[in-house]
XYZ file of N, CA, C and O in Angstrom:
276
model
N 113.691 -31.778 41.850
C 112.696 -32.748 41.422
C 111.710 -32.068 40.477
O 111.496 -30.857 40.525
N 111.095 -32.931 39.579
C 110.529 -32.040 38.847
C 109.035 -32.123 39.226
O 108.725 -32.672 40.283
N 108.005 -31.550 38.329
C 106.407 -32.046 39.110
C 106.023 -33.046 38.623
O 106.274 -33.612 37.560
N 105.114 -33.350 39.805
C 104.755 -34.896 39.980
C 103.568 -35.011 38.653
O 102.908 -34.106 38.142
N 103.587 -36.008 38.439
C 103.351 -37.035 36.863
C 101.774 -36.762 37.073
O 101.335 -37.308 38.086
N 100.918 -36.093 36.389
C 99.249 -35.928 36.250
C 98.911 -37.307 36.348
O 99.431 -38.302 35.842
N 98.043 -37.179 37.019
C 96.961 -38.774 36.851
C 96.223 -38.377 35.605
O 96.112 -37.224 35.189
N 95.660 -39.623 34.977
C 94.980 -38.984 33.853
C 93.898 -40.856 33.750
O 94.458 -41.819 33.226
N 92.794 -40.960 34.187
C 92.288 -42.089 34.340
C 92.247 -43.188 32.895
O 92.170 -42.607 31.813
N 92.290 -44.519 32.877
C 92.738 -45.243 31.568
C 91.202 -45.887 31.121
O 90.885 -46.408 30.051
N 90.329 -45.636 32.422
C 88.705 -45.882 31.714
C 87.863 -44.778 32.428
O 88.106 -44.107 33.431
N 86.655 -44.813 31.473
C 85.854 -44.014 32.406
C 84.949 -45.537 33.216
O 84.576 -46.571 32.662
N 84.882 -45.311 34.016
C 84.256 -46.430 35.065
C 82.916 -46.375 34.919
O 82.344 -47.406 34.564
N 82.249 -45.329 35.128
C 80.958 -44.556 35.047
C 79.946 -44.974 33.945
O 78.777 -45.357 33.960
N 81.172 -44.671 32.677
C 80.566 -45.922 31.282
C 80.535 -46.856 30.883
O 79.982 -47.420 29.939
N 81.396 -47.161 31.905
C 81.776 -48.486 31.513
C 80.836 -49.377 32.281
O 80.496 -50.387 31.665
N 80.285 -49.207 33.629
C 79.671 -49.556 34.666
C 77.833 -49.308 34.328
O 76.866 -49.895 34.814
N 77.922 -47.942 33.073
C 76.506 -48.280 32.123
C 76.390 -49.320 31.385
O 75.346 -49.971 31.371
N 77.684 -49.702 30.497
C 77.029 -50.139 29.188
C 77.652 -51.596 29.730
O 77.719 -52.488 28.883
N 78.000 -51.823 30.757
C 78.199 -53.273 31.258
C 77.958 -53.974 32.677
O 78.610 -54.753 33.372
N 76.337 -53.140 32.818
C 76.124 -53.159 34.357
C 76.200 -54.843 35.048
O 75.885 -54.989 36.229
N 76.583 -55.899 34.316
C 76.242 -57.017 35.101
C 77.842 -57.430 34.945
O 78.070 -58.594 35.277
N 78.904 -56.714 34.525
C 80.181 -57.081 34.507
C 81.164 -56.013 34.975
O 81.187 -54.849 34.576
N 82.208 -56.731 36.134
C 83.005 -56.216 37.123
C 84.517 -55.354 36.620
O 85.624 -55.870 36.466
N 84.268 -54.397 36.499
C 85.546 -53.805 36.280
C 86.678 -54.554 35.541
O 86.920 -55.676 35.986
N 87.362 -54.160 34.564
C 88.533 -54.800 34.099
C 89.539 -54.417 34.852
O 89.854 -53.228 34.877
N 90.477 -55.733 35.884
C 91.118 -55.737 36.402
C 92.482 -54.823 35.798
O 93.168 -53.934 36.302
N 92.493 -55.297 34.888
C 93.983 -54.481 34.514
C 93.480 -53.046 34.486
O 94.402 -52.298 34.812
N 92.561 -52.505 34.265
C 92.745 -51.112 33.954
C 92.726 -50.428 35.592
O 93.505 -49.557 35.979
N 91.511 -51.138 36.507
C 92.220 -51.089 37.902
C 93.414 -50.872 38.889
O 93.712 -50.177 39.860
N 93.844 -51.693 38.228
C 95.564 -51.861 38.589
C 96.139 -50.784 37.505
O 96.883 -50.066 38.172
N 96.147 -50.517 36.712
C 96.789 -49.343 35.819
C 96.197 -47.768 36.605
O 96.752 -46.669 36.629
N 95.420 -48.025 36.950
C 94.474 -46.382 37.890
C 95.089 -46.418 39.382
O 95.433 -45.344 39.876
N 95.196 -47.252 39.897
C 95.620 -47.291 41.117
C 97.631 -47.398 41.347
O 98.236 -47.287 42.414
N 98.161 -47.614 40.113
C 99.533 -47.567 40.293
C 99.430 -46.611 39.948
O 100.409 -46.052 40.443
N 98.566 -45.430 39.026
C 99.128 -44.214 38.352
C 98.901 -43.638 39.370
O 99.744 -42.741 39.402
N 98.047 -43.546 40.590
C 97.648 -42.620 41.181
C 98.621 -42.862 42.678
O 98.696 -42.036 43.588
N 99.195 -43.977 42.648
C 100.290 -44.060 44.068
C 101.832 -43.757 43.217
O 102.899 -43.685 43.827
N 101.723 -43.616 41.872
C 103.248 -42.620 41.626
C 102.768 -41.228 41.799
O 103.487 -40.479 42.461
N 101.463 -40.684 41.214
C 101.586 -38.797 41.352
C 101.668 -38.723 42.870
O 102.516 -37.959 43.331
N 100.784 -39.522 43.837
C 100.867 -39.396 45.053
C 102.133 -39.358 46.040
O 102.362 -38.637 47.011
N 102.841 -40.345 45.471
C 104.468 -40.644 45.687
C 105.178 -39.127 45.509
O 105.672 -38.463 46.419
N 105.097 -38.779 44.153
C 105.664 -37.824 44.061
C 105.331 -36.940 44.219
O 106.195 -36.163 43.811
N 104.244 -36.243 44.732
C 103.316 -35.000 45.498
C 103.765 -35.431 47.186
O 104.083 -34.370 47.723
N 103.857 -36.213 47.863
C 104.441 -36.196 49.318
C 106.680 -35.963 49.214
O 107.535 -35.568 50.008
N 106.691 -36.530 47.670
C 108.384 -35.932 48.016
C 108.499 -34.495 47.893
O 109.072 -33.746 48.684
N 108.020 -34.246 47.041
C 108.031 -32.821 46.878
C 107.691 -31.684 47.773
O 108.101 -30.523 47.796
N 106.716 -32.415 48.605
C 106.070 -31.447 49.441
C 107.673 -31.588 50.744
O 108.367 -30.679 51.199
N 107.752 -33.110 50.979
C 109.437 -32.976 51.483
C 110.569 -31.986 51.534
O 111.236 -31.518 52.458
N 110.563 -31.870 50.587
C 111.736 -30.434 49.813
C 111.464 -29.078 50.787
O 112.293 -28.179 50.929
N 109.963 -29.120 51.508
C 109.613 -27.666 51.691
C 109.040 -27.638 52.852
O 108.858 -26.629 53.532
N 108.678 -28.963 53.171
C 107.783 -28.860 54.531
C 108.748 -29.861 55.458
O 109.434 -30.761 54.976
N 108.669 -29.524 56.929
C 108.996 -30.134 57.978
C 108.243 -31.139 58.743
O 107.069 -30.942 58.428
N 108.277 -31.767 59.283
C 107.288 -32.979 59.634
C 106.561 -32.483 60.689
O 105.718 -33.284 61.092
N 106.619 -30.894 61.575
C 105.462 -30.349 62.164
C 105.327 -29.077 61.575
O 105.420 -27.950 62.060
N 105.037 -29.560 60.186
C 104.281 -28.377 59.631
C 104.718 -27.084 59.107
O 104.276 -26.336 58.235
N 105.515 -27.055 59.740
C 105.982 -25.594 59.440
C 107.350 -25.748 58.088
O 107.987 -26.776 57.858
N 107.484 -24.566 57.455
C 108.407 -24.298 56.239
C 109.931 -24.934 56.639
O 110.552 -24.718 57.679
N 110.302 -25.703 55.603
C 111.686 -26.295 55.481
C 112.521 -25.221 55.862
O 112.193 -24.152 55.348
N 113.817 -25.175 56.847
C 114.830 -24.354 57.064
C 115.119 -24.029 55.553
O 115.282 -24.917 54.716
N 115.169 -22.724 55.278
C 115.991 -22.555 53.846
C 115.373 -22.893 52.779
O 115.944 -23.326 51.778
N 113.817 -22.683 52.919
C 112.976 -23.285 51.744
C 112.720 -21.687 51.098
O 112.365 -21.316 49.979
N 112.927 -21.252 51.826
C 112.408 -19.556 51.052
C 113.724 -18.961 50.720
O 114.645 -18.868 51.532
N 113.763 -18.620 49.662
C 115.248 -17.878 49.463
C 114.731 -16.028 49.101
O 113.957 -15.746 48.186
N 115.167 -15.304 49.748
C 114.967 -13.741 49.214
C 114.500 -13.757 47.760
O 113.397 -13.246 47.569
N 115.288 -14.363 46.468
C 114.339 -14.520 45.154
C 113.064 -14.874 45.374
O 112.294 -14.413 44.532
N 112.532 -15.585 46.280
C 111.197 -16.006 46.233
C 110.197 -14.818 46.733
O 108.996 -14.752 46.468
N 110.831 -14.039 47.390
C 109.886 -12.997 48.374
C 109.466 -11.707 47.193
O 108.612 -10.845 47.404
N 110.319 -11.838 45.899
C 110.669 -10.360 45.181
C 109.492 -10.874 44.128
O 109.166 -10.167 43.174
């Protein structure tokens, strides 16, 4: 798998929430921040899959001797 996809936010909220304090977030860009951030998330829990066991401890066979050198 390769690494999981950067979030990278599609407004700043902060300015947007200055220069338009009596108007509510643009829905779409909402929904564009919150799907980007449940794919890196998606793909930051598979990945971590690959290596971790569900109590914690290292995947059987996640360390190979190349990794130790």
């Amino acid at each position: 798998m390769t690494q999981p996809t950067r979030f990278n936010k599609s407004l700043n909220y902060a300015g947007y929430a200055s220069a338009n304090p009596s108007s509510p977030f643009p829905p779409a860009s909402v929904d564009t921040d919150l799907n980007a951030l449940e794919t890196t998330t998606d793909e930051i829990c598979d990945n971590l899959a690959l290596i971790q066991r569900d109590d914690g401890f290292l995947k059987n066979g996640s360390v190979h001797p190349n990794a130790l050198s």
